[in-house]
mmCIF file of C-alpha atoms in Angstrom:
data_model
loop_
_atom_site.group_PDB
_atom_site.id
_atom_site.type_symbol
_atom_site.label_atom_id
_atom_site.label_comp_id
_atom_site.label_asym_id
_atom_site.label_seq_id
_atom_site.Cartn_x
_atom_site.Cartn_y
_atom_site.Cartn_z
ATOM 1 C CA MET V 1 -0.097 -0.296 0.077
ATOM 2 C CA SER V 2 1.197 3.022 -1.137
ATOM 3 C CA TYR V 3 1.291 7.135 -1.222
ATOM 4 C CA MET V 4 1.077 8.762 -4.699
ATOM 5 C CA VAL V 5 1.787 12.720 -4.879
ATOM 6 C CA ILE V 6 0.945 14.596 -7.971
ATOM 7 C CA GLY V 7 2.579 17.057 -7.938
ATOM 8 C CA GLY V 8 5.403 16.059 -5.443
ATOM 9 C CA THR V 9 8.505 17.895 -7.071
ATOM 10 C CA GLY V 10 6.722 21.872 -5.922
ATOM 11 C CA HIS V 11 7.009 23.580 -3.197
ATOM 12 C CA VAL V 12 3.482 22.059 -1.361
ATOM 13 C CA GLY V 13 4.169 18.603 -3.079
ATOM 14 C CA SER V 14 7.675 17.921 -1.808
ATOM 15 C CA HIS V 15 6.741 18.942 1.975
ATOM 16 C CA ILE V 16 3.371 16.729 1.895
ATOM 17 C CA ILE V 17 6.322 13.955 0.666
ATOM 18 C CA ARG V 18 8.491 15.283 3.867
ATOM 19 C CA ARG V 19 5.629 14.390 6.188
ATOM 20 C CA LEU V 20 4.798 10.890 4.676
ATOM 21 C CA VAL V 21 8.418 9.546 4.882
ATOM 22 C CA SER V 22 8.320 11.148 9.043
ATOM 23 C CA GLU V 23 5.408 8.789 9.470
ATOM 24 C CA GLY V 24 7.644 5.881 7.228
ATOM 25 C CA LEU V 25 4.866 5.635 4.594
ATOM 26 C CA GLU V 26 5.474 4.362 1.178
ATOM 27 C CA VAL V 27 5.609 7.295 -0.941
ATOM 28 C CA ILE V 28 5.914 7.881 -4.839
ATOM 29 C CA SER V 29 5.673 11.052 -6.058
ATOM 30 C CA PHE V 30 4.783 11.555 -9.486
ATOM 31 C CA SER V 31 5.288 15.255 -11.829
ATOM 32 C CA ARG V 32 5.254 16.095 -15.547
ATOM 33 C CA SER V 33 8.943 17.232 -14.978
ATOM 34 C CA GLY V 34 10.967 14.369 -12.717
ATOM 35 C CA ASP V 35 12.708 17.040 -11.337
ATOM 36 C CA SER V 36 13.577 16.133 -7.905
ATOM 37 C CA ALA V 37 15.430 19.037 -6.605
ATOM 38 C CA ARG V 38 12.972 19.827 -3.474
ATOM 39 C CA LEU V 39 14.100 15.994 -2.324
ATOM 40 C CA MET V 40 17.392 15.082 -3.305
ATOM 41 C CA ASP V 41 17.713 14.214 -0.272
ATOM 42 C CA LEU V 42 14.837 12.021 -0.014
ATOM 43 C CA LEU V 43 15.481 10.343 -3.252
ATOM 44 C CA SER V 44 16.545 7.202 -1.159
ATOM 45 C CA LYS V 45 13.312 6.515 0.195
ATOM 46 C CA ILE V 46 10.754 7.435 -2.128
ATOM 47 C CA LYS V 47 10.016 6.879 -5.505
ATOM 48 C CA ASN V 48 10.051 9.312 -8.681
ATOM 49 C CA VAL V 49 7.891 8.897 -11.526
ATOM 50 C CA ARG V 50 7.606 10.642 -14.109
ATOM 51 C CA GLY V 51 3.682 11.619 -15.578
ATOM 52 C CA ASP V 52 1.144 13.700 -16.949
ATOM 53 C CA VAL V 53 -1.808 14.702 -15.484
ATOM 54 C CA ARG V 54 -3.604 15.545 -18.800
ATOM 55 C CA ASP V 55 -2.865 11.496 -19.907
ATOM 56 C CA LEU V 56 -5.376 9.880 -18.055
ATOM 57 C CA GLY V 57 -3.281 6.484 -18.193
ATOM 58 C CA SER V 58 -0.203 7.843 -17.195
ATOM 59 C CA ILE V 59 -1.852 7.950 -13.625
ATOM 60 C CA ILE V 60 -3.765 4.398 -14.176
ATOM 61 C CA HIS V 61 -0.406 2.993 -14.439
ATOM 62 C CA ALA V 62 1.000 4.597 -11.390
ATOM 63 C CA ILE V 63 -1.795 3.777 -9.199
ATOM 64 C CA LYS V 64 -1.846 -0.421 -10.554
ATOM 65 C CA MET V 65 2.465 -0.614 -10.889
ATOM 66 C CA HIS V 66 2.678 0.649 -7.228
ATOM 67 C CA GLU V 67 -0.311 -0.771 -5.682
ATOM 68 C CA VAL V 68 -1.156 2.928 -4.302
ATOM 69 C CA ARG V 69 -3.951 3.700 -2.163
ATOM 70 C CA TYR V 70 -3.973 7.321 -1.424
ATOM 71 C CA LEU V 71 -3.733 9.639 -4.260
ATOM 72 C CA ILE V 72 -2.343 12.991 -2.588
ATOM 73 C CA TYR V 73 -2.765 15.948 -5.347
ATOM 74 C CA SER V 74 -0.979 18.803 -5.788
ATOM 75 C CA ALA V 75 -0.246 20.571 -8.691
ATOM 76 C CA ALA V 76 -0.984 23.426 -10.579
ATOM 77 C CA GLU V 77 0.183 24.996 -13.359
ATOM 78 C CA HIS V 78 2.638 28.142 -13.441
ATOM 79 C CA PRO V 79 1.534 31.894 -12.688
ATOM 80 C CA TRP V 80 3.504 32.387 -16.508
ATOM 81 C CA ALA V 81 0.227 29.920 -18.175
ATOM 82 C CA TRP V 82 -2.157 30.752 -17.066
ATOM 83 C CA THR V 83 -4.637 30.862 -19.635
ATOM 84 C CA PRO V 84 -8.308 30.370 -19.741
ATOM 85 C CA HIS V 85 -6.444 27.448 -22.374
ATOM 86 C CA SER V 86 -3.668 26.049 -20.331
ATOM 87 C CA VAL V 87 -5.867 26.819 -17.002
ATOM 88 C CA ILE V 88 -8.571 23.984 -18.230
ATOM 89 C CA ASP V 89 -6.070 22.496 -20.093
ATOM 90 C CA ASN V 90 -3.852 21.360 -16.877
ATOM 91 C CA MET V 91 -5.749 21.915 -13.932
ATOM 92 C CA ILE V 92 -9.283 21.098 -14.876
ATOM 93 C CA LYS V 93 -9.008 17.916 -16.911
ATOM 94 C CA GLY V 94 -6.002 17.285 -14.706
ATOM 95 C CA PHE V 95 -7.894 17.087 -11.517
ATOM 96 C CA ALA V 96 -10.826 14.929 -13.397
ATOM 97 C CA ASN V 97 -8.392 12.467 -14.619
ATOM 98 C CA VAL V 98 -7.217 12.118 -11.331
ATOM 99 C CA LEU V 99 -10.541 11.771 -9.936
ATOM 100 C CA GLU V 100 -11.474 9.040 -12.724
ATOM 101 C CA ALA V 101 -8.316 7.317 -12.609
ATOM 102 C CA ALA V 102 -9.544 6.760 -8.521
ATOM 103 C CA ARG V 103 -12.306 5.784 -9.426
ATOM 104 C CA LEU V 104 -11.161 3.346 -11.885
ATOM 105 C CA MET V 105 -8.529 1.742 -9.890
ATOM 106 C CA ASP V 106 -11.240 2.110 -6.648
ATOM 107 C CA VAL V 107 -8.195 4.113 -5.040
ATOM 108 C CA GLU V 108 -8.877 3.994 -1.042
ATOM 109 C CA LYS V 109 -8.461 8.059 -0.828
ATOM 110 C CA VAL V 110 -8.304 10.839 -2.447
ATOM 111 C CA VAL V 111 -7.340 14.093 -1.033
ATOM 112 C CA TRP V 112 -6.251 17.216 -2.840
ATOM 113 C CA THR V 113 -4.810 20.979 -2.271
ATOM 114 C CA SER V 114 -7.610 23.284 -3.254
ATOM 115 C CA SER V 115 -7.040 27.583 -2.657
ATOM 116 C CA TYR V 116 -8.895 31.030 -1.443
ATOM 117 C CA ALA V 117 -8.301 32.307 -4.865
ATOM 118 C CA HIS V 118 -12.137 31.520 -5.949
ATOM 119 C CA LEU V 119 -12.621 34.775 -3.469
ATOM 120 C CA GLY V 120 -12.867 37.300 -4.434
ATOM 121 C CA PRO V 121 -11.955 41.072 -2.345
ATOM 122 C CA PRO V 122 -13.623 41.561 0.995
ATOM 123 C CA HIS V 123 -16.521 44.511 -0.768
ATOM 124 C CA LEU V 124 -17.705 42.003 -2.650
ATOM 125 C CA TYR V 125 -19.183 40.225 1.363
ATOM 126 C CA GLY V 126 -20.121 42.901 3.491
ATOM 127 C CA LYS V 127 -19.048 40.690 6.379
ATOM 128 C CA PRO V 128 -15.324 40.215 7.346
ATOM 129 C CA ARG V 129 -14.794 36.980 6.877
ATOM 130 C CA VAL V 130 -16.473 34.759 4.967
ATOM 131 C CA ASN V 131 -17.182 31.026 5.065
ATOM 132 C CA GLU V 132 -17.587 27.602 2.970
ATOM 133 C CA ASP V 133 -20.491 28.562 2.585
ATOM 134 C CA ASP V 134 -20.226 31.604 1.474
ATOM 135 C CA PRO V 135 -20.452 32.076 -2.766
ATOM 136 C CA VAL V 136 -17.551 31.781 -4.718
ATOM 137 C CA LYS V 137 -16.218 34.551 -6.792
ATOM 138 C CA PRO V 138 -13.464 34.275 -8.497
ATOM 139 C CA GLN V 139 -12.066 37.030 -10.322
ATOM 140 C CA VAL V 140 -8.809 35.379 -11.568
ATOM 141 C CA ILE V 141 -8.584 33.112 -14.405
ATOM 142 C CA HIS V 142 -7.162 30.054 -11.787
ATOM 143 C CA GLY V 143 -10.042 30.563 -8.988
ATOM 144 C CA VAL V 144 -11.803 29.772 -11.657
ATOM 145 C CA SER V 145 -10.837 25.855 -11.473
ATOM 146 C CA TYR V 146 -10.615 25.296 -8.563
ATOM 147 C CA VAL V 147 -14.546 26.302 -8.895
ATOM 148 C CA VAL V 148 -14.497 23.665 -11.308
ATOM 149 C CA ASN V 149 -12.886 20.513 -9.093
ATOM 150 C CA GLU V 150 -14.757 21.436 -5.920
ATOM 151 C CA PHE V 151 -17.975 20.940 -7.909
ATOM 152 C CA MET V 152 -16.122 18.012 -9.326
ATOM 153 C CA THR V 153 -14.737 16.665 -5.683
ATOM 154 C CA SER V 154 -19.036 16.926 -4.348
ATOM 155 C CA TYR V 155 -19.989 15.204 -7.504
ATOM 156 C CA TYR V 156 -17.479 12.523 -7.571
ATOM 157 C CA ALA V 157 -17.879 11.376 -4.079
ATOM 158 C CA GLU V 158 -21.701 12.023 -4.217
ATOM 159 C CA ASN V 159 -22.652 9.683 -7.792
ATOM 160 C CA TYR V 160 -19.592 7.343 -7.279
ATOM 161 C CA GLY V 161 -18.815 6.746 -3.746
ATOM 162 C CA LEU V 162 -15.374 8.088 -3.999
ATOM 163 C CA ASP V 163 -13.753 8.969 -0.396
ATOM 164 C CA VAL V 164 -12.293 12.451 -1.968
ATOM 165 C CA LEU V 165 -11.469 15.451 0.369
ATOM 166 C CA GLY V 166 -10.331 19.150 -0.862
ATOM 167 C CA LEU V 167 -8.711 21.198 1.889
ATOM 168 C CA ARG V 168 -8.081 25.063 1.152
ATOM 169 C CA LEU V 169 -5.140 26.911 1.490
ATOM 170 C CA GLY V 170 -4.084 30.107 2.482
ATOM 171 C CA LEU V 171 -1.023 32.266 0.979
ATOM 172 C CA VAL V 172 1.148 29.671 1.507
ATOM 173 C CA PHE V 173 4.818 30.597 2.342
ATOM 174 C CA GLY V 174 8.507 29.312 3.372
ATOM 175 C CA PRO V 175 10.851 27.005 2.051
ATOM 176 C CA GLY V 176 11.215 26.083 -1.736
ATOM 177 C CA ARG V 177 8.793 28.574 -2.821
ATOM 178 C CA GLU V 178 9.605 30.797 -5.832
ATOM 179 C CA ARG V 179 9.115 33.365 -6.948
ATOM 180 C CA ARG V 180 6.239 32.789 -9.161
ATOM 181 C CA GLY V 181 3.891 36.131 -9.987
ATOM 182 C CA PHE V 182 1.246 37.048 -7.079
ATOM 183 C CA GLY V 183 2.959 36.463 -4.084
ATOM 184 C CA ASP V 184 6.667 36.699 -4.641
ATOM 185 C CA ILE V 185 6.671 39.348 -1.579
ATOM 186 C CA LEU V 186 6.512 35.956 -0.094
ATOM 187 C CA VAL V 187 9.954 35.112 -0.937
ATOM 188 C CA ASP V 188 12.182 38.516 -0.803
ATOM 189 C CA LEU V 189 10.938 39.405 2.534
ATOM 190 C CA PHE V 190 12.254 36.434 4.147
ATOM 191 C CA GLU V 191 15.573 35.893 1.419
ATOM 192 C CA ASN V 192 16.411 40.008 1.232
ATOM 193 C CA PRO V 193 16.939 40.154 4.941
ATOM 194 C CA VAL V 194 19.081 36.993 5.552
ATOM 195 C CA LEU V 195 21.389 37.991 2.524
ATOM 196 C CA GLY V 196 21.921 41.609 4.156
ATOM 197 C CA LYS V 197 19.920 42.894 0.934
ATOM 198 C CA PRO V 198 17.185 45.431 0.324
ATOM 199 C CA VAL V 199 13.308 45.166 0.195
ATOM 200 C CA LYS V 200 10.510 47.002 -0.653
ATOM 201 C CA VAL V 201 6.661 46.345 0.513
ATOM 202 C CA PRO V 202 4.112 48.184 -1.407
ATOM 203 C CA LYS V 203 0.872 49.059 0.480
ATOM 204 C CA ALA V 204 1.983 47.355 3.558
ATOM 205 C CA ASP V 205 -1.535 47.405 5.325
ATOM 206 C CA SER V 206 -2.651 44.586 2.989
ATOM 207 C CA MET V 207 -4.336 41.742 4.757
ATOM 208 C CA ILE V 208 -3.250 38.145 3.599
ATOM 209 C CA THR V 209 -4.409 34.819 5.263
ATOM 210 C CA PRO V 210 -0.594 33.609 4.855
ATOM 211 C CA GLN V 211 0.312 29.130 5.585
ATOM 212 C CA TYR V 212 3.213 28.140 6.455
ATOM 213 C CA VAL V 213 3.961 25.147 3.995
ATOM 214 C CA LYS V 214 4.413 22.940 6.584
ATOM 215 C CA GLU V 215 1.306 23.237 8.417
ATOM 216 C CA ALA V 216 0.181 22.644 4.637
ATOM 217 C CA ALA V 217 1.592 19.352 4.629
ATOM 218 C CA ASN V 218 0.105 18.656 8.016
ATOM 219 C CA VAL V 219 -2.834 20.275 7.195
ATOM 220 C CA VAL V 220 -3.329 16.889 4.741
ATOM 221 C CA TRP V 221 -1.822 14.374 6.326
ATOM 222 C CA ILE V 222 -4.940 15.174 9.195
ATOM 223 C CA GLY V 223 -6.776 15.312 5.921
ATOM 224 C CA LEU V 224 -5.692 11.363 5.293
ATOM 225 C CA LYS V 225 -6.409 10.056 8.432
ATOM 226 C CA ALA V 226 -9.492 11.992 8.844
ATOM 227 C CA LYS V 227 -12.933 9.376 8.247
ATOM 228 C CA GLY V 228 -16.243 10.187 9.017
ATOM 229 C CA TYR V 229 -16.311 14.007 8.213
ATOM 230 C CA LYS V 230 -19.470 16.085 7.140
ATOM 231 C CA HIS V 231 -18.679 17.798 4.696
ATOM 232 C CA ARG V 232 -15.726 17.770 0.978
ATOM 233 C CA ILE V 233 -14.599 21.323 1.375
ATOM 234 C CA TYR V 234 -12.992 22.894 4.386
ATOM 235 C CA ASN V 235 -10.879 26.261 4.667
ATOM 236 C CA THR V 236 -7.545 24.926 6.933
ATOM 237 C CA CYS V 237 -6.346 28.936 7.963
ATOM 238 C CA ASP V 238 -8.071 31.645 8.839
ATOM 239 C CA GLU V 239 -4.526 34.175 10.091
ATOM 240 C CA ALA V 240 -4.532 36.836 9.425
ATOM 241 C CA VAL V 241 -1.420 39.543 9.185
ATOM 242 C CA SER V 242 -0.732 42.366 6.950
ATOM 243 C CA TYR V 243 2.846 42.983 5.794
ATOM 244 C CA ARG V 244 3.892 45.229 7.754
ATOM 245 C CA GLN V 245 3.365 42.341 10.517
ATOM 246 C CA LEU V 246 4.972 39.904 8.749
ATOM 247 C CA ALA V 247 7.636 42.359 8.524
ATOM 248 C CA GLU V 248 8.250 43.365 12.401
ATOM 249 C CA TRP V 249 8.768 39.656 12.966
ATOM 250 C CA VAL V 250 11.285 38.828 10.368
ATOM 251 C CA ARG V 251 13.392 42.421 11.959
ATOM 252 C CA GLU V 252 12.719 40.517 15.648
ATOM 253 C CA LEU V 253 14.896 37.700 13.998
ATOM 254 C CA ILE V 254 17.168 40.500 11.866
ATOM 255 C CA PRO V 255 17.117 43.517 13.313
ATOM 256 C CA ASN V 256 20.241 44.984 10.799
ATOM 257 C CA ALA V 257 16.643 44.089 7.768
ATOM 258 C CA GLN V 258 16.808 46.557 5.811
ATOM 259 C CA ILE V 259 13.021 46.743 5.012
ATOM 260 C CA GLU V 260 11.239 49.473 3.031
ATOM 261 C CA LEU V 261 7.252 49.787 3.945
ATOM 262 C CA GLU V 262 5.361 51.301 1.639
ATOM 263 C CA PRO V 263 1.548 52.861 3.047
ATOM 264 C CA GLY V 264 -1.339 51.754 1.788
ATOM 265 C CA GLU V 265 -3.764 48.749 1.392
ATOM 266 C CA ASP V 266 -5.556 46.213 -1.401
ATOM 267 C CA THR V 267 -6.681 43.048 0.193
ATOM 268 C CA PRO V 268 -7.055 41.085 -2.457
ATOM 269 C CA ARG V 269 -9.170 38.542 -0.606
ATOM 270 C CA ALA V 270 -11.994 38.147 1.456
ATOM 271 C CA LEU V 271 -10.757 37.354 4.928
ATOM 272 C CA VAL V 272 -11.821 33.995 5.822
ATOM 273 C CA ASP V 273 -13.321 31.928 8.593
ATOM 274 C CA ALA V 274 -11.440 28.419 9.044
ATOM 275 C CA SER V 275 -13.624 27.263 12.115
ATOM 276 C CA ARG V 276 -15.115 24.105 10.192
ATOM 277 C CA PHE V 277 -12.227 22.182 10.522
ATOM 278 C CA ARG V 278 -11.226 23.695 13.378
ATOM 279 C CA GLU V 279 -13.772 21.536 15.640
ATOM 280 C CA GLU V 280 -14.917 18.539 12.922
ATOM 281 C CA PHE V 281 -10.948 17.842 12.707
ATOM 282 C CA ASN V 282 -9.784 18.967 16.255
ATOM 283 C CA TYR V 283 -7.182 20.656 14.354
ATOM 284 C CA LYS V 284 -4.917 22.715 15.920
ATOM 285 C CA PRO V 285 -2.094 24.115 13.964
ATOM 286 C CA LEU V 286 1.769 22.900 15.030
ATOM 287 C CA PHE V 287 2.712 26.321 13.515
ATOM 288 C CA SER V 288 1.445 29.906 13.676
ATOM 289 C CA VAL V 289 1.979 32.097 11.043
ATOM 290 C CA ARG V 290 5.359 33.138 13.401
ATOM 291 C CA ASP V 291 5.932 29.827 14.164
ATOM 292 C CA GLY V 292 6.698 30.433 10.100
ATOM 293 C CA VAL V 293 8.866 33.109 10.309
ATOM 294 C CA ILE V 294 11.443 31.736 12.901
ATOM 295 C CA ASP V 295 11.282 28.405 11.329
ATOM 296 C CA TYR V 296 11.379 29.783 7.456
ATOM 297 C CA ILE V 297 14.207 32.040 8.617
ATOM 298 C CA ASN V 298 15.986 29.775 10.340
ATOM 299 C CA HIS V 299 16.027 27.329 7.627
ATOM 300 C CA LEU V 300 17.225 30.468 5.465
ATOM 301 C CA LYS V 301 20.391 30.969 7.768
ATOM 302 C CA ALA V 302 21.010 27.782 7.906
ATOM 303 C CA SER V 303 20.849 26.842 3.938
ATOM 304 C CA LEU V 304 22.345 30.814 2.723
ATOM 305 C CA LEU V 305 24.746 31.239 4.796
ATOM 306 C CA GLY V 306 25.853 27.795 5.760
ATOM 307 C CA GLY V 307 23.448 28.395 9.787
ATOM 308 C CA GLN V 308 25.537 32.334 10.710
ATOM 309 C CA LYS V 309 23.245 34.081 13.037
#
């Protein structure tokens, strides 16, 4: 019995693999690129499979060859390819193929990482926080894909009896994140101070819902173990902070950090309520956002400066 992480070489996927390996499980990383740079220290402990979610046959073959019982889907298209065609081809068709493969191969469970990209800005809701029952109002094309995939989640569960669970992650930050469009500041705000470089934060009073990548992996692990949940889609984090607050935490750790905070506020998405997940899963995070900042800075000091303080 094994666990296959689709998108296993990506930012979140690689940390999910780390968590599964730490639990002593047999793990397969399934990805289009096969690039294992984020997993070099684990190559002797995992199986690395190249495949494409757009090809249903390649998913079925991997499931059959490795006797996969649990599928974790954490694949996403790069922002520079966010055109309607690429999003439909990769993120919608690809996810549909994953669910269909799981159905055909009698996979025991599918857990996948959704996103808050389905939300619109706060003024569209007229309330301070939104939950899973509030309407989705995506403003970006990849947000539309999450809406469709959440619908397919419910459809496959209700019509085919597939055990599939969608977990909405926040704006994920931490080791391994690349500069990839929205959220680039969540790389520069941490890396630049460690390297002694300046960083400018525009509209520093904007509120976001960050989630440390190790906590995102923890959430997926909780979802994999869970049974008897009442819903198919859950918000998993709701600790909202401003970029200004993140900068203050960085300065506590790196007092000489050259961080320029530009005034202004442009909160891109409504803030969320994740109480349903906390209550139904008895969830208590391992990392608060501040804990994540501390762990990330320590990681960067070790990886970029050889452990220098």
